[in-house]
Amino acid sequence: MFPVSMEDIHHAAERIRPYANHTPVFTSQTLNKLAGASVFLKCENFQKVGAFKFRGACNTVFSLSPKEASKGVATHSSGNHAAALSLAASIREIPAHIVMPENAPKVKKQAVQNYGGQITFCENTLTAREETLSNLVEQCGATVVHPYNDYRIIAGQGTAAAELLQDVPMPDYILAPVGGGGLLSGTALSAHYLSPKTKVVGVEPAGAADAHKSFKTGTLHPSVSPKTIADGLLTSLGDKTFTCIREFVSDIVTVDEEEILGAMHFVWERMKIIIEPSSAVPVAAVLYHKIPCNDKRVGIIVSGGNVDLKSLPWL
Amino acid sequence: MFPVSMEDIHHAAERIRPYANHTPVFTSQTLNKLAGASVFLKCENFQKVGAFKFRGACNTVFSLSPKEASKGVATHSSGNHAAALSLAASIREIPAHIVMPENAPKVKKQAVQNYGGQITFCENTLTAREETLSNLVEQCGATVVHPYNDYRIIAGQGTAAAELLQDVPMPDYILAPVGGGGLLSGTALSAHYLSPKTKVVGVEPAGAADAHKSFKTGTLHPSVSPKTIADGLLTSLGDKTFTCIREFVSDIVTVDEEEILGAMHFVWERMKIIIEPSSAVPVAAVLYHKIPCNDKRVGIIVSGGNVDLKSLPWL
């Protein structure tokens, strides 16, 4: 049995309820027509910090014992997870230590600082990041919160699909993007427990298709020089997420860059909501018919909406 | 008494209910903090055709007698009103004749054609447009639907505020942008009938402040060489909308171009929804403290979300 139970997801939902948004589900007649299906977008772009990542971070921060919590949390991830962990920690009034390379984009540094995170700079190598984090934790005793390969994170991310299943009962499919696999794992577990006939399918950029390869071969393949505009999906699966995905996910399919761009532009133009390229990945799967969903009901986890409005991919 | 009654707005709401979206209300803690108020965005960017204009067009089209309807509808407006009229007509399965200058932007022509409108091209002068429309109507007997100076249009636009008042009862203020005044008139009437203590305030770009001038002087001043990025707000008030606004609107305030741009960028970046510059105009009024709304509850009609994603004003 996978060590994240229905109760764990239920408790995560209770734990984050006071702080996280129950995000809305959006639909579009035009999208339905083009997809040949009834499509339901679970809009985590409207989640706190603009991404589903707040669910897992918040669940983890509020799972800590008072003694653990008092020493704070730490990570060397620098994207949405860092912002999410910073906000969750600042709500619990504990420190969040974020290790970041000195040359990280200014916008990422600012996001972390705006949400109250404390940045420790290091050189731009994985070794430097890990060493800096390990030294920091040795000094202050903070709990390291991995962005996806952690059961509390997986349970937290699963609350998005749990909410979707409340609002849209028993869909035929739920699609989620795959990067490190935290969101896909949580989604698959929620569907398994709450709507066992629903098939969960992961969608990955063809230019970063390590999860697809791992899923198809049954062996964990790391992400090697991934190339995609979906910058949230560059990472490799972890052992925990890979185990979960192998057991509970029906399939992983891929979409190419042009399809990601087309789906992103479609959602902006026709649905008037801002989604990031990673969110467009599962939308592309229905728009370009990558799964057999004709006349089916399809939920999609729209993972986030954090984009640089000054450099849009179609410009 | 103004010739649009509570019953007229109520009937408009019933008439459009099967076809129009009951749009959601969005909030943002960051917006509230910056505004010093509780702000509720009524998101007409999520309305059919991406703008509130569908409400008035739909009400008018479905108000026609079968005999009138069979001859179709016509207009020489080429923006959101043309798209809205085309869609409403195509739902009722009657023709919509849209007179447009030959050199109109391709995107506007396409929008009208996508929604089933029939374009009649003319030269790019107001005289040519009016003559072409008048000849066309003489030939086919279509009903001309003015974009704002029409009681059925005003009643239709008023349904947006009526819905807002259902979802957010008794706000202290409702703000709406002012161009031709159809939306502001309908908003003011709905508030007058349904929530008489709510003050309705129009917001206008300083570079197109004809309604502000008309309101302050009590004399209708036409719009002369307006200059603003809020391209939906270039038109002058009509006699019907001016009469309504004088009687039922509390005030009209102005915002400058930098404030419009700042408000638009804020809503895109922080709220993850796409709004057009005209919609940012009333948001700017709370963000830059143009009305005394400290600690008040403020509804804002976000008029639409139709923008050219390839040429954003901050690029």
Coordinates of C-alpha atoms in Angstrom, one line a residue, chain A residues 24 26 29 45-46 48-50 107 114-115 265 267-275 305-307 309-312 314-315, chain B residues 24 26 29 45-46 48-50 107 114-115 265 267-275 305-307 309-312 314-315:
Chain A
P24 CA -12.9 27.6 -9.4
F26 CA -13.7 27.0 -15.7
Q29 CA -17.8 25.8 -25.2
N45 CA -3.5 29.6 -11.4
F46 CA -5.9 31.3 -9.0
K48 CA -2.2 31.5 -3.5
V49 CA 1.2 32.4 -5.0
G50 CA -0.4 31.6 -8.4
V107 CA 11.7 38.2 -10.3
N114 CA 7.7 39.4 -1.0
Y115 CA 6.3 36.2 0.7
H265 CA -2.5 31.1 -26.5
V267 CA -6.6 29.7 -23.1
W268 CA -5.4 33.3 -22.9
E269 CA -7.3 34.5 -25.9
R270 CA -10.6 32.6 -25.5
M271 CA -10.9 31.9 -21.8
K272 CA -9.3 35.2 -20.6
I273 CA -7.2 33.6 -18.0
I274 CA -3.5 33.6 -17.6
I275 CA -1.8 30.2 -17.4
G305 CA -0.3 31.2 -13.8
N306 CA 3.2 32.7 -13.1
V307 CA 4.6 34.1 -16.3
L309 CA 4.3 39.3 -18.9
K310 CA 7.2 41.1 -20.6
S311 CA 8.4 38.0 -22.5
L312 CA 5.5 36.0 -23.8
W314 CA 4.3 34.0 -28.9
L315 CA 6.1 37.4 -29.2
Chain B
P24 CA -18.1 35.2 -11.4
F26 CA -13.2 37.9 -8.2
Q29 CA -6.3 40.4 -0.8
N45 CA -14.3 39.5 -19.4
F46 CA -15.7 36.0 -18.9
K48 CA -19.9 35.6 -24.1
V49 CA -17.8 37.4 -26.8
G50 CA -15.5 38.5 -23.9
V107 CA -9.0 40.7 -36.0
N114 CA -16.7 33.9 -36.4
Y115 CA -19.9 34.9 -34.6
H265 CA -0.8 45.1 -15.3
V267 CA -4.8 42.6 -12.5
W268 CA -2.9 40.4 -15.1
E269 CA 0.0 39.8 -12.8
R270 CA -1.6 39.3 -9.5
M271 CA -5.1 38.1 -10.3
K272 CA -4.2 36.0 -13.4
I273 CA -7.1 37.3 -15.5
I274 CA -7.0 39.1 -18.8
I275 CA -8.8 42.4 -18.8
G305 CA -11.1 41.0 -21.9
N306 CA -10.6 41.5 -25.6
V307 CA -7.0 42.5 -26.2
L309 CA -2.1 39.5 -27.2
K310 CA 0.7 40.4 -29.6
S311 CA 0.7 44.1 -28.7
L312 CA 0.4 44.6 -25.0
W314 CA 3.6 47.5 -21.4
L315 CA 5.8 46.1 -24.1

